[in-house]
């Protein structure tokens, strides 16, 4: 099993910034990729950004140029720097990881952290 612990959500004014963190822990796993998803009220969960084991990244069109995904040197903590936040970025943000545990590939989710963009 892999545990994901998120932090960094909160209330911010439009145009402001927040940084989310997600730390992965567990035994004997190899991370394939780590992702940030978000889900706004009444909407489906959507992929915001992802980073693969080789460091390549991808972003939703709606956040390109404003959000940056990165990771620490140990590659077990992923960050989402969110700048120029808009009210439409308001959502619960979830960390997700795809991993290999021995010969099985699994996906794990964090508990979610609320981001509210409002004046």
PDB file of C-alpha atoms in Angstrom:
ATOM      1  CA  UNK A   1       0.000   0.000   0.000  1.00  0.00           C
ATOM      2  CA  UNK A   2       1.005   3.593  -0.614  1.00  0.00           C
ATOM      3  CA  UNK A   3      -0.191   6.475   1.510  1.00  0.00           C
ATOM      4  CA  UNK A   4      -0.516   9.983   0.104  1.00  0.00           C
ATOM      5  CA  UNK A   5      -0.711  12.971   2.424  1.00  0.00           C
ATOM      6  CA  UNK A   6      -1.653  16.315   0.920  1.00  0.00           C
ATOM      7  CA  UNK A   7      -1.282  19.779   2.345  1.00  0.00           C
ATOM      8  CA  UNK A   8      -1.353  23.408   1.298  1.00  0.00           C
ATOM      9  CA  UNK A   9      -4.951  24.110   0.372  1.00  0.00           C
ATOM     10  CA  UNK A  10      -6.880  27.096   1.604  1.00  0.00           C
ATOM     11  CA  UNK A  11      -8.648  30.316   0.732  1.00  0.00           C
ATOM     12  CA  UNK A  12      -6.955  32.777  -1.595  1.00  0.00           C
ATOM     13  CA  UNK A  13      -8.050  35.863  -3.480  1.00  0.00           C
ATOM     14  CA  UNK A  14      -8.186  35.894  -7.290  1.00  0.00           C
ATOM     15  CA  UNK A  15      -4.733  36.457  -8.693  1.00  0.00           C
ATOM     16  CA  UNK A  16      -3.104  34.912  -5.671  1.00  0.00           C
ATOM     17  CA  UNK A  17      -0.926  31.832  -5.300  1.00  0.00           C
ATOM     18  CA  UNK A  18      -0.955  28.576  -3.392  1.00  0.00           C
ATOM     19  CA  UNK A  19       1.419  25.636  -3.250  1.00  0.00           C
ATOM     20  CA  UNK A  20       0.106  22.136  -2.711  1.00  0.00           C
ATOM     21  CA  UNK A  21       2.274  19.282  -1.484  1.00  0.00           C
ATOM     22  CA  UNK A  22       1.759  15.529  -1.602  1.00  0.00           C
ATOM     23  CA  UNK A  23       4.054  13.076   0.135  1.00  0.00           C
ATOM     24  CA  UNK A  24       4.005   9.399  -0.759  1.00  0.00           C
ATOM     25  CA  UNK A  25       5.040   6.723   1.713  1.00  0.00           C
ATOM     26  CA  UNK A  26       4.902   2.965   1.952  1.00  0.00           C
ATOM     27  CA  UNK A  27       7.030  -0.101   1.424  1.00  0.00           C
ATOM     28  CA  UNK A  28       8.741  -1.272  -1.723  1.00  0.00           C
ATOM     29  CA  UNK A  29       6.992   0.719  -4.405  1.00  0.00           C
ATOM     30  CA  UNK A  30       8.235   2.330  -7.581  1.00  0.00           C
ATOM     31  CA  UNK A  31       6.476   5.442  -8.770  1.00  0.00           C
ATOM     32  CA  UNK A  32       5.456   5.535 -12.430  1.00  0.00           C
ATOM     33  CA  UNK A  33       3.868   8.947 -12.279  1.00  0.00           C
ATOM     34  CA  UNK A  34       2.289  11.366  -9.826  1.00  0.00           C
ATOM     35  CA  UNK A  35      -0.688  13.500 -10.680  1.00  0.00           C
ATOM     36  CA  UNK A  36      -2.907  16.253  -9.375  1.00  0.00           C
ATOM     37  CA  UNK A  37      -6.616  16.046 -10.097  1.00  0.00           C
ATOM     38  CA  UNK A  38      -9.383  18.373  -9.038  1.00  0.00           C
ATOM     39  CA  UNK A  39     -13.118  18.144  -8.643  1.00  0.00           C
ATOM     40  CA  UNK A  40     -15.400  21.137  -8.456  1.00  0.00           C
ATOM     41  CA  UNK A  41     -18.970  20.883  -7.122  1.00  0.00           C
ATOM     42  CA  UNK A  42     -21.229  19.290  -9.690  1.00  0.00           C
ATOM     43  CA  UNK A  43     -18.364  18.491 -12.050  1.00  0.00           C
ATOM     44  CA  UNK A  44     -16.333  15.415 -12.873  1.00  0.00           C
ATOM     45  CA  UNK A  45     -12.851  14.931 -11.525  1.00  0.00           C
ATOM     46  CA  UNK A  46     -10.284  16.210 -14.017  1.00  0.00           C
ATOM     47  CA  UNK A  47      -6.541  15.838 -14.441  1.00  0.00           C
ATOM     48  CA  UNK A  48      -4.737  19.084 -13.677  1.00  0.00           C
ATOM     49  CA  UNK A  49      -1.089  18.096 -14.027  1.00  0.00           C
ATOM     50  CA  UNK A  50       1.142  15.050 -13.998  1.00  0.00           C
ATOM     51  CA  UNK A  51       4.820  14.219 -13.754  1.00  0.00           C
ATOM     52  CA  UNK A  52       6.326  10.949 -14.938  1.00  0.00           C
ATOM     53  CA  UNK A  53       9.270   9.086 -13.456  1.00  0.00           C
ATOM     54  CA  UNK A  54      11.510  10.519 -16.174  1.00  0.00           C
ATOM     55  CA  UNK A  55      10.466  14.035 -15.221  1.00  0.00           C
ATOM     56  CA  UNK A  56       8.235  14.818 -18.166  1.00  0.00           C
ATOM     57  CA  UNK A  57       5.165  16.827 -17.285  1.00  0.00           C
ATOM     58  CA  UNK A  58       1.750  17.494 -18.713  1.00  0.00           C
ATOM     59  CA  UNK A  59      -0.937  20.027 -17.897  1.00  0.00           C
ATOM     60  CA  UNK A  60      -4.584  20.665 -18.542  1.00  0.00           C
ATOM     61  CA  UNK A  61      -5.041  23.480 -21.035  1.00  0.00           C
ATOM     62  CA  UNK A  62      -6.901  25.508 -18.428  1.00  0.00           C
ATOM     63  CA  UNK A  63      -3.853  25.727 -16.155  1.00  0.00           C
ATOM     64  CA  UNK A  64      -0.955  25.913 -18.618  1.00  0.00           C
ATOM     65  CA  UNK A  65       1.287  28.859 -17.863  1.00  0.00           C
ATOM     66  CA  UNK A  66      -0.187  29.303 -14.376  1.00  0.00           C
ATOM     67  CA  UNK A  67       0.456  25.986 -12.583  1.00  0.00           C
ATOM     68  CA  UNK A  68       3.731  24.119 -12.246  1.00  0.00           C
ATOM     69  CA  UNK A  69       4.157  20.548 -11.067  1.00  0.00           C
ATOM     70  CA  UNK A  70       7.497  19.516  -9.577  1.00  0.00           C
ATOM     71  CA  UNK A  71       8.959  16.950  -7.205  1.00  0.00           C
ATOM     72  CA  UNK A  72      11.684  16.623  -4.610  1.00  0.00           C
ATOM     73  CA  UNK A  73      14.999  14.866  -5.155  1.00  0.00           C
ATOM     74  CA  UNK A  74      13.725  11.672  -3.570  1.00  0.00           C
ATOM     75  CA  UNK A  75      10.848  11.744  -6.065  1.00  0.00           C
ATOM     76  CA  UNK A  76       8.339  10.858  -3.369  1.00  0.00           C
ATOM     77  CA  UNK A  77       6.923  14.315  -2.815  1.00  0.00           C
ATOM     78  CA  UNK A  78       5.169  16.233  -5.546  1.00  0.00           C
ATOM     79  CA  UNK A  79       4.246  19.894  -5.511  1.00  0.00           C
ATOM     80  CA  UNK A  80       1.739  21.968  -7.420  1.00  0.00           C
ATOM     81  CA  UNK A  81       2.576  25.651  -7.549  1.00  0.00           C
ATOM     82  CA  UNK A  82      -0.559  27.527  -8.502  1.00  0.00           C
ATOM     83  CA  UNK A  83      -0.243  31.151  -9.599  1.00  0.00           C
ATOM     84  CA  UNK A  84      -2.712  33.657 -10.992  1.00  0.00           C
ATOM     85  CA  UNK A  85      -5.535  31.717  -9.415  1.00  0.00           C
ATOM     86  CA  UNK A  86      -9.048  32.216 -10.715  1.00  0.00           C
ATOM     87  CA  UNK A  87     -12.434  31.536  -9.093  1.00  0.00           C
ATOM     88  CA  UNK A  88     -12.888  28.663 -11.532  1.00  0.00           C
ATOM     89  CA  UNK A  89      -9.875  26.947  -9.963  1.00  0.00           C
ATOM     90  CA  UNK A  90     -11.964  26.404  -6.842  1.00  0.00           C
ATOM     91  CA  UNK A  91     -12.155  22.665  -6.213  1.00  0.00           C
ATOM     92  CA  UNK A  92     -10.991  19.829  -4.052  1.00  0.00           C
ATOM     93  CA  UNK A  93      -7.531  18.899  -5.280  1.00  0.00           C
ATOM     94  CA  UNK A  94      -6.477  15.263  -5.104  1.00  0.00           C
ATOM     95  CA  UNK A  95      -3.038  13.743  -5.357  1.00  0.00           C
ATOM     96  CA  UNK A  96      -2.813  10.476  -7.267  1.00  0.00           C
ATOM     97  CA  UNK A  97       0.027   8.116  -7.976  1.00  0.00           C
ATOM     98  CA  UNK A  98       0.519   5.117 -10.247  1.00  0.00           C
ATOM     99  CA  UNK A  99       3.074   2.701  -8.843  1.00  0.00           C
ATOM    100  CA  UNK A 100       4.583  -0.713  -9.281  1.00  0.00           C
ATOM    101  CA  UNK A 101       4.470  -2.895  -6.179  1.00  0.00           C
ATOM    102  CA  UNK A 102       6.441  -5.999  -7.039  1.00  0.00           C
ATOM    103  CA  UNK A 103       4.825  -7.045 -10.327  1.00  0.00           C
ATOM    104  CA  UNK A 104       1.486  -5.317  -9.877  1.00  0.00           C
ATOM    105  CA  UNK A 105       0.585  -1.824 -10.979  1.00  0.00           C
ATOM    106  CA  UNK A 106      -1.749   0.082  -8.701  1.00  0.00           C
ATOM    107  CA  UNK A 107      -3.184   3.548  -8.276  1.00  0.00           C
ATOM    108  CA  UNK A 108      -3.615   5.390  -4.987  1.00  0.00           C
ATOM    109  CA  UNK A 109      -5.366   8.603  -3.992  1.00  0.00           C
ATOM    110  CA  UNK A 110      -4.924  11.168  -1.298  1.00  0.00           C
ATOM    111  CA  UNK A 111      -7.740  12.481   0.849  1.00  0.00           C
ATOM    112  CA  UNK A 112      -8.031  15.758  -1.035  1.00  0.00           C
ATOM    113  CA  UNK A 113      -7.415  19.346  -0.056  1.00  0.00           C
ATOM    114  CA  UNK A 114      -9.827  22.223  -0.612  1.00  0.00           C
ATOM    115  CA  UNK A 115      -8.739  25.207  -2.686  1.00  0.00           C
ATOM    116  CA  UNK A 116     -11.103  28.165  -2.696  1.00  0.00           C
ATOM    117  CA  UNK A 117     -10.455  31.221  -4.837  1.00  0.00           C
ATOM    118  CA  UNK A 118     -12.708  34.056  -3.814  1.00  0.00           C
ATOM    119  CA  UNK A 119     -12.631  37.720  -2.937  1.00  0.00           C
TER     120      UNK A 119
END
